Amino acid sequence: MLLTGLGLGVALGFTMQRGRFCVTGAFRDLWLTGSTRWLTAFLIVIAVQSVGVFGLDAAGVITLDPQPFAWLATIIGAFIFGFAIVLAGGCATGTYYRAGEGLVGSWFALIFYALFSAISKTGALSAPVAALRGITVEASTIHGVLGISPWVLVAVLVTGVGLLARHHLRLRSSLPVASLPARTSGIQHLLFEKKWGAFTTALIIAPLAILAWPLSWATGRESGLGITGPSSNIVNYLVRGNPQLIDWGVYLVIGILLGSVIAAKGSGEFRVRLPDVTTTIRSILGGVLMGVGASLAGGCTIGNGMVDTATFGLQGWVALVFMIIGTGAATRLFITGSARVGVSPARVPANQ
C-alpha cells in the first residue's frame, strides 16, 4: 500500500511541473501585479478538495479529528515560511519539482529545507518549536467556532471560487493568445508540449489531493497531502536508519521528485543550471527558513495552505494569510525594493 504514495506523488509531480503550479508565484503576483489568477487556481484545489474530504468523512472512509490550534506558532511560522519561499524561489512542492528540472539552486533549497525540518521537529530546535506549538486554544475549526455545518462553508467556498474562476475565464477569453506550431501530436502533444492552463492544472491536482486521504489512511497515516513531515522523515531515516520512518508520505515526496523529472525530460525542460553565488546563498537561507517556518506553523503551503484549509481548520486559514503577508514582505525587500534602488533583484523563477 505504501507504493500508492509513490504513484500518486509521480502524478502530482508531473502535473505540477507541466502546469508550472507553484504557490510562491500565486502569492507573489498579489504583491507585484495584483493578479489573483494563480491564487484562484490554488483556491480551486482547496474548494474541490473540501467537497471530497467532507464527503469521505460523511461516508466513514476517514474521520476528521480537529486538534487544538497552536495560534502563536502558526502565525510566526507561516510568516517565516512565506518570507522564505521568495528567497528559495519556490514553495515546498515548487522546490521539489524545480529540483527535478535540474535547478541546482532548488537542490540546495530542498536539502536545507528537509534538514532544518528534521532539526526543528526532532533535533536541536525541537524544544523551542514544541514550546511554541504548546500555546494553543481549543477552538480549531471555523465551523466549530461558528457552530454550523461544514457543508455551509463548503457551499460558500465553492460559490465564491466559482465566481472568481468565471471572472478570470471571461477576462482571458478576451485576450489574444499566440502559440507556436505543434511539433508533436496525440497523447505526446497533450502531455509534454501543450501548455497547461492554471485552472486545468488545478482541476487535475484537486482529485489527486482527495485521493491522498483514503490512500494514506489505508497505511495508518491519518492525513492527506503533506511535504514537511515526510521531508523530515527522510533526513531522520538517513541518520537513524529506522525503517518505520519510511511511511506513505515519504513515498509521496519521492514520487513528486520523480514525476517532475519525467515531465521535464519529456517536455525538453530538463537542464542542469548552476546558480550564481547570491542565488546559492539565498536558496540555502530560504531552505533553512522554510524548514523552521513550516515546523512552527505545523505545515507548509500544502499541509496548511491546501489541506488544512480544505477542512476549514483555523490553523490552515490563519497560516495561509500569514504566508501571503510573509511573501509580501520578502517581495518588497528583495524584488520591488531592490529594483527601486537599482540593485539586481532576487531570483524570481517564472511559473506562469
Coordinates of C-alpha atoms in Angstrom, one line a residue:
M1 CA 0.0 0.0 0.0
L2 CA 2.9 2.4 0.6
L3 CA 3.6 2.3 -3.1
T4 CA 0.3 4.1 -3.7
G5 CA 2.1 7.1 -2.3
L6 CA 4.8 6.8 -4.9
G7 CA 2.3 6.5 -7.7
L8 CA 0.2 9.5 -6.5
G9 CA 3.4 11.5 -6.0
V10 CA 4.6 10.8 -9.5
A11 CA 1.2 12.0 -10.9
L12 CA 1.3 15.1 -8.7
G13 CA 4.9 16.0 -9.5
F14 CA 4.2 15.5 -13.2
T15 CA 1.2 17.7 -13.1
M16 CA 2.8 20.5 -11.1
Q17 CA 5.8 20.6 -13.3
R18 CA 3.8 20.7 -16.6
G19 CA 1.3 23.2 -15.1
R20 CA 4.1 25.3 -13.5
F21 CA 2.0 25.1 -10.3
C22 CA 3.9 26.8 -7.6
V23 CA 2.2 28.7 -4.8
T24 CA 5.0 31.2 -4.5
G25 CA 4.1 32.7 -7.8
A26 CA 0.4 32.9 -6.7
F27 CA 1.2 34.8 -3.6
R28 CA 3.9 36.9 -5.2
D29 CA 1.6 38.0 -8.0
L30 CA -0.7 39.6 -5.5
W31 CA 2.0 42.0 -4.4
L32 CA 3.7 42.5 -7.8
T33 CA 0.8 42.9 -10.2
G34 CA -2.3 42.5 -8.1
S35 CA -3.3 39.4 -10.2
T36 CA -5.4 36.8 -8.5
R37 CA -5.4 34.3 -11.4
W38 CA -3.0 31.7 -9.8
L39 CA -4.4 32.3 -6.4
T40 CA -7.8 31.4 -7.8
A41 CA -6.3 28.2 -9.2
F42 CA -5.0 27.4 -5.8
L43 CA -8.4 28.1 -4.2
I44 CA -10.0 25.8 -6.8
V45 CA -7.9 22.9 -5.4
I46 CA -9.0 23.8 -1.9
A47 CA -12.7 24.1 -2.8
V48 CA -12.9 20.8 -4.8
Q49 CA -10.8 19.0 -2.2
S50 CA -13.1 20.3 0.5
V51 CA -16.1 18.7 -1.2
G52 CA -14.3 15.4 -1.4
V53 CA -12.9 15.4 2.1
F54 CA -16.1 16.1 3.8
G55 CA -17.8 13.5 1.6
L56 CA -15.2 10.9 2.6
D57 CA -15.7 11.9 6.3
A58 CA -19.5 11.6 5.9
A59 CA -19.1 8.2 4.3
G60 CA -16.9 7.0 7.2
V61 CA -13.9 6.4 4.9
I62 CA -11.9 8.8 7.1
T63 CA -12.6 10.5 10.4
L64 CA -11.6 14.2 10.7
D65 CA -10.3 14.8 14.2
P66 CA -9.7 18.5 14.9
Q67 CA -6.7 19.3 17.1
P68 CA -6.1 22.4 19.4
F69 CA -5.0 25.4 17.4
A70 CA -1.4 26.4 18.1
W71 CA -2.1 30.0 17.2
L72 CA 1.2 31.8 18.0
A73 CA 3.5 29.2 16.4
T74 CA 1.2 29.2 13.3
I75 CA 1.4 33.0 12.9
I76 CA 5.2 33.2 13.4
G77 CA 6.0 30.1 11.4
A78 CA 3.7 30.9 8.5
F79 CA 5.2 34.4 8.2
I80 CA 8.7 33.0 8.2
F81 CA 7.7 30.3 5.6
G82 CA 6.1 32.9 3.3
F83 CA 9.2 35.1 3.5
A84 CA 11.5 32.1 2.9
I85 CA 9.8 30.8 -0.3
V86 CA 10.7 34.1 -2.1
L87 CA 14.4 33.5 -1.2
A88 CA 14.2 29.8 -2.1
G89 CA 12.5 30.5 -5.4
G90 CA 9.6 28.2 -4.7
C91 CA 7.4 26.7 -2.0
A92 CA 7.8 23.1 -0.8
T93 CA 6.3 21.4 -3.8
G94 CA 7.7 24.0 -6.1
T95 CA 11.2 23.3 -4.8
Y96 CA 10.7 19.6 -5.3
Y97 CA 9.6 19.9 -8.9
R98 CA 12.2 22.6 -9.8
A99 CA 14.9 20.3 -8.3
G100 CA 13.5 17.7 -10.8
E101 CA 14.0 20.2 -13.6
G102 CA 17.8 20.4 -12.9
L103 CA 17.8 23.8 -11.0
V104 CA 20.8 23.4 -8.7
G105 CA 19.6 26.3 -6.5
S106 CA 16.5 24.3 -5.8
W107 CA 18.6 21.3 -4.9
F108 CA 20.3 23.4 -2.2
A109 CA 16.9 24.8 -1.0
L110 CA 15.4 21.3 -0.9
I111 CA 18.4 19.8 1.1
F112 CA 18.3 22.6 3.7
Y113 CA 14.5 22.6 3.9
A114 CA 14.5 18.8 4.7
L115 CA 17.5 19.2 7.1
F116 CA 16.0 22.0 9.1
S117 CA 12.6 20.4 9.1
A118 CA 14.2 17.5 10.9
I119 CA 16.3 19.8 13.2
S120 CA 13.1 21.7 14.1
K121 CA 10.9 18.6 14.7
T122 CA 13.3 16.1 16.3
G123 CA 16.7 17.9 16.7
A124 CA 18.3 20.8 18.4
L125 CA 15.3 23.2 17.7
S126 CA 12.6 20.7 18.7
A127 CA 12.3 22.0 22.3
P128 CA 11.5 25.7 21.4
V129 CA 9.3 24.6 18.5
A130 CA 7.4 22.3 20.8
A131 CA 7.1 25.0 23.4
L132 CA 5.6 27.5 20.9
R133 CA 3.3 24.9 19.5
G134 CA 2.2 24.1 23.0
I135 CA 0.5 27.5 23.2
T136 CA -3.0 26.6 22.0
V137 CA -6.7 27.3 22.1
E138 CA -9.3 24.6 22.0
A139 CA -11.1 26.2 19.0
S140 CA -9.7 24.5 15.9
T141 CA -12.2 24.8 13.0
I142 CA -14.1 27.7 11.6
H143 CA -17.4 25.7 11.5
G144 CA -16.8 24.6 15.1
V145 CA -16.4 28.2 16.2
L146 CA -19.4 29.3 14.3
G147 CA -21.5 26.3 15.4
I148 CA -22.6 25.5 11.9
S149 CA -22.4 22.5 9.5
P150 CA -19.1 22.4 7.5
W151 CA -21.2 22.0 4.4
V152 CA -22.4 25.6 4.7
L153 CA -18.8 26.7 4.4
V154 CA -18.2 24.3 1.6
A155 CA -21.1 25.9 -0.3
V156 CA -19.8 29.4 0.3
L157 CA -16.3 28.5 -0.7
V158 CA -17.3 26.7 -3.9
T159 CA -19.6 29.5 -4.9
G160 CA -17.0 32.2 -4.2
V161 CA -14.2 30.4 -6.0
G162 CA -16.6 29.6 -8.9
L163 CA -17.3 33.3 -9.4
L164 CA -13.6 34.2 -9.2
A165 CA -12.8 31.5 -11.8
R166 CA -15.6 32.7 -14.1
H167 CA -14.2 36.3 -13.9
H168 CA -10.7 35.1 -14.9
L169 CA -12.0 32.9 -17.7
R170 CA -14.0 35.7 -19.2
L171 CA -11.0 38.0 -18.9
R172 CA -8.7 35.5 -20.6
S173 CA -11.1 34.7 -23.4
S174 CA -11.0 38.4 -24.4
L175 CA -7.2 38.4 -24.8
P176 CA -5.4 37.2 -27.9
V177 CA -3.2 34.1 -27.4
A178 CA -0.2 33.4 -29.6
S179 CA 1.2 29.9 -29.9
L180 CA 3.9 28.2 -31.9
P181 CA 3.1 25.4 -34.3
A182 CA 2.9 22.0 -32.7
R183 CA 5.9 19.7 -33.1
T184 CA 4.1 16.5 -31.9
S185 CA 0.5 15.2 -31.9
G186 CA -1.8 13.0 -29.8
I187 CA -1.0 12.0 -26.3
Q188 CA 2.6 13.1 -26.5
H189 CA 1.4 16.6 -27.5
L190 CA -1.1 16.8 -24.7
L191 CA 1.3 15.5 -22.0
F192 CA 4.6 17.1 -23.0
E193 CA 4.1 20.0 -25.4
K194 CA 0.7 21.7 -25.0
K195 CA 0.7 24.4 -22.4
W196 CA -1.4 23.5 -19.4
G197 CA -3.6 26.3 -18.1
A198 CA -3.8 27.3 -14.4
F199 CA -7.3 26.1 -13.9
T200 CA -6.8 22.9 -15.9
T201 CA -3.8 22.1 -13.7
A202 CA -5.8 22.8 -10.5
L203 CA -8.7 20.5 -11.6
I204 CA -6.1 17.7 -12.0
I205 CA -4.4 18.3 -8.7
A206 CA -7.7 18.5 -6.7
P207 CA -8.8 14.9 -7.2
L208 CA -5.2 13.7 -6.5
A209 CA -5.4 15.7 -3.2
I210 CA -8.7 14.0 -2.4
L211 CA -7.4 10.6 -3.3
A212 CA -4.4 11.1 -1.0
W213 CA -6.7 10.9 2.1
P214 CA -8.0 7.3 1.7
L215 CA -4.7 6.0 0.3
S216 CA -2.7 7.5 3.2
W217 CA -5.2 6.4 5.8
A218 CA -5.1 2.8 4.5
T219 CA -1.4 2.7 5.5
G220 CA -2.1 4.1 9.0
R221 CA -1.0 7.7 8.2
E222 CA -4.2 9.6 9.0
S223 CA -3.7 12.7 6.9
G224 CA -3.8 13.9 3.3
L225 CA -1.0 15.5 1.3
G226 CA 2.0 16.7 3.3
I227 CA 5.5 17.7 2.5
T228 CA 7.3 18.9 5.6
G229 CA 6.9 15.8 7.8
P230 CA 7.9 13.4 5.1
S231 CA 11.0 15.5 4.2
S232 CA 12.0 15.5 7.9
N233 CA 11.5 11.7 8.0
I234 CA 13.9 11.2 5.1
V235 CA 16.6 13.0 6.9
N236 CA 15.9 11.2 10.2
Y237 CA 15.9 7.8 8.3
L238 CA 19.3 8.6 6.8
V239 CA 20.7 9.4 10.2
R240 CA 19.0 6.8 12.4
G241 CA 18.2 4.1 9.8
N242 CA 14.8 3.4 11.4
P243 CA 12.6 1.8 8.6
Q244 CA 9.4 2.9 10.4
L245 CA 10.2 6.4 9.3
I246 CA 9.6 5.5 5.7
D247 CA 5.8 6.0 5.5
W248 CA 3.3 6.8 2.8
G249 CA 4.3 10.5 2.9
V250 CA 8.0 9.7 2.2
Y251 CA 7.0 7.7 -0.9
L252 CA 4.8 10.7 -1.9
V253 CA 7.6 13.3 -1.9
I254 CA 10.0 10.9 -3.6
G255 CA 7.3 10.4 -6.3
I256 CA 6.9 14.2 -6.7
L257 CA 10.6 14.5 -7.5
L258 CA 10.4 11.5 -9.9
G259 CA 7.3 12.8 -11.6
S260 CA 8.8 16.2 -12.2
V261 CA 11.9 14.6 -13.7
I262 CA 9.8 12.6 -16.1
A263 CA 7.8 15.7 -17.1
A264 CA 10.8 17.9 -17.5
K265 CA 12.7 15.2 -19.6
G266 CA 9.6 14.6 -21.8
S267 CA 9.0 18.3 -22.4
G268 CA 12.6 19.1 -23.0
E269 CA 12.8 21.4 -20.0
F270 CA 15.3 19.4 -18.0
R271 CA 18.7 21.1 -17.9
V272 CA 21.2 21.3 -15.1
R273 CA 21.5 25.0 -14.3
L274 CA 24.1 26.3 -11.9
P275 CA 23.2 29.4 -9.8
D276 CA 25.4 32.3 -9.1
V277 CA 26.8 32.9 -5.6
T278 CA 24.0 35.3 -4.5
T279 CA 21.3 32.9 -5.6
T280 CA 23.0 30.0 -3.9
I281 CA 23.2 31.8 -0.6
R282 CA 19.5 32.9 -0.9
S283 CA 18.5 29.3 -1.8
I284 CA 20.2 27.9 1.3
L285 CA 18.8 30.6 3.6
G286 CA 15.4 30.1 2.1
G287 CA 15.6 26.4 2.6
V288 CA 16.6 26.8 6.3
L289 CA 13.8 29.3 7.0
M290 CA 11.3 27.1 5.1
G291 CA 12.1 24.1 7.3
V292 CA 11.9 26.1 10.6
G293 CA 8.8 28.1 9.5
A294 CA 6.9 25.0 8.3
S295 CA 7.7 23.1 11.5
L296 CA 6.5 26.0 13.7
A297 CA 3.3 26.5 11.6
G298 CA 2.5 22.8 11.5
G299 CA 2.7 22.6 7.8
C300 CA 3.7 24.3 4.5
T301 CA 1.7 25.7 1.6
I302 CA 0.4 22.2 1.0
G303 CA -0.2 20.8 4.6
N304 CA -1.6 24.1 5.8
G305 CA -2.5 26.2 2.8
M306 CA -4.1 23.4 0.7
V307 CA -5.1 20.6 3.0
D308 CA -6.0 22.1 6.4
T309 CA -7.9 24.9 4.7
A310 CA -10.0 22.3 2.9
T311 CA -11.2 21.0 6.3
F312 CA -11.7 24.6 7.4
G313 CA -9.1 24.3 10.1
L314 CA -8.2 27.6 11.8
Q315 CA -4.5 26.7 11.5
G316 CA -4.8 26.3 7.7
W317 CA -6.5 29.6 7.1
V318 CA -4.5 31.7 9.5
A319 CA -1.3 30.1 8.1
L320 CA -2.5 30.9 4.5
V321 CA -3.0 34.6 5.4
F322 CA 0.4 35.0 7.2
M323 CA 2.2 33.1 4.4
I324 CA 0.9 35.7 1.9
I325 CA 1.9 38.5 4.3
G326 CA 5.4 37.0 4.6
T327 CA 5.7 36.6 0.8
G328 CA 4.7 40.3 0.5
A329 CA 7.4 41.4 2.9
A330 CA 10.1 39.4 1.1
T331 CA 8.8 40.6 -2.3
R332 CA 9.1 44.2 -1.1
L333 CA 12.6 43.7 0.3
F334 CA 14.2 41.6 -2.4
I335 CA 12.2 42.4 -5.6
T336 CA 10.4 45.7 -5.7
G337 CA 12.6 47.4 -3.1
S338 CA 15.9 46.3 -4.7
A339 CA 14.6 47.3 -8.2
R340 CA 13.9 50.8 -7.0
V341 CA 17.4 51.3 -5.8
G342 CA 19.0 49.8 -8.9
V343 CA 20.1 46.5 -7.3
S344 CA 19.8 43.2 -9.1
P345 CA 16.7 41.6 -7.6
A346 CA 16.4 38.1 -6.1
R347 CA 15.9 35.2 -8.5
V348 CA 12.2 35.1 -9.5
P349 CA 11.5 31.9 -11.3
A350 CA 8.8 32.0 -14.0
N351 CA 6.0 29.7 -13.1
Q352 CA 3.2 31.1 -15.2

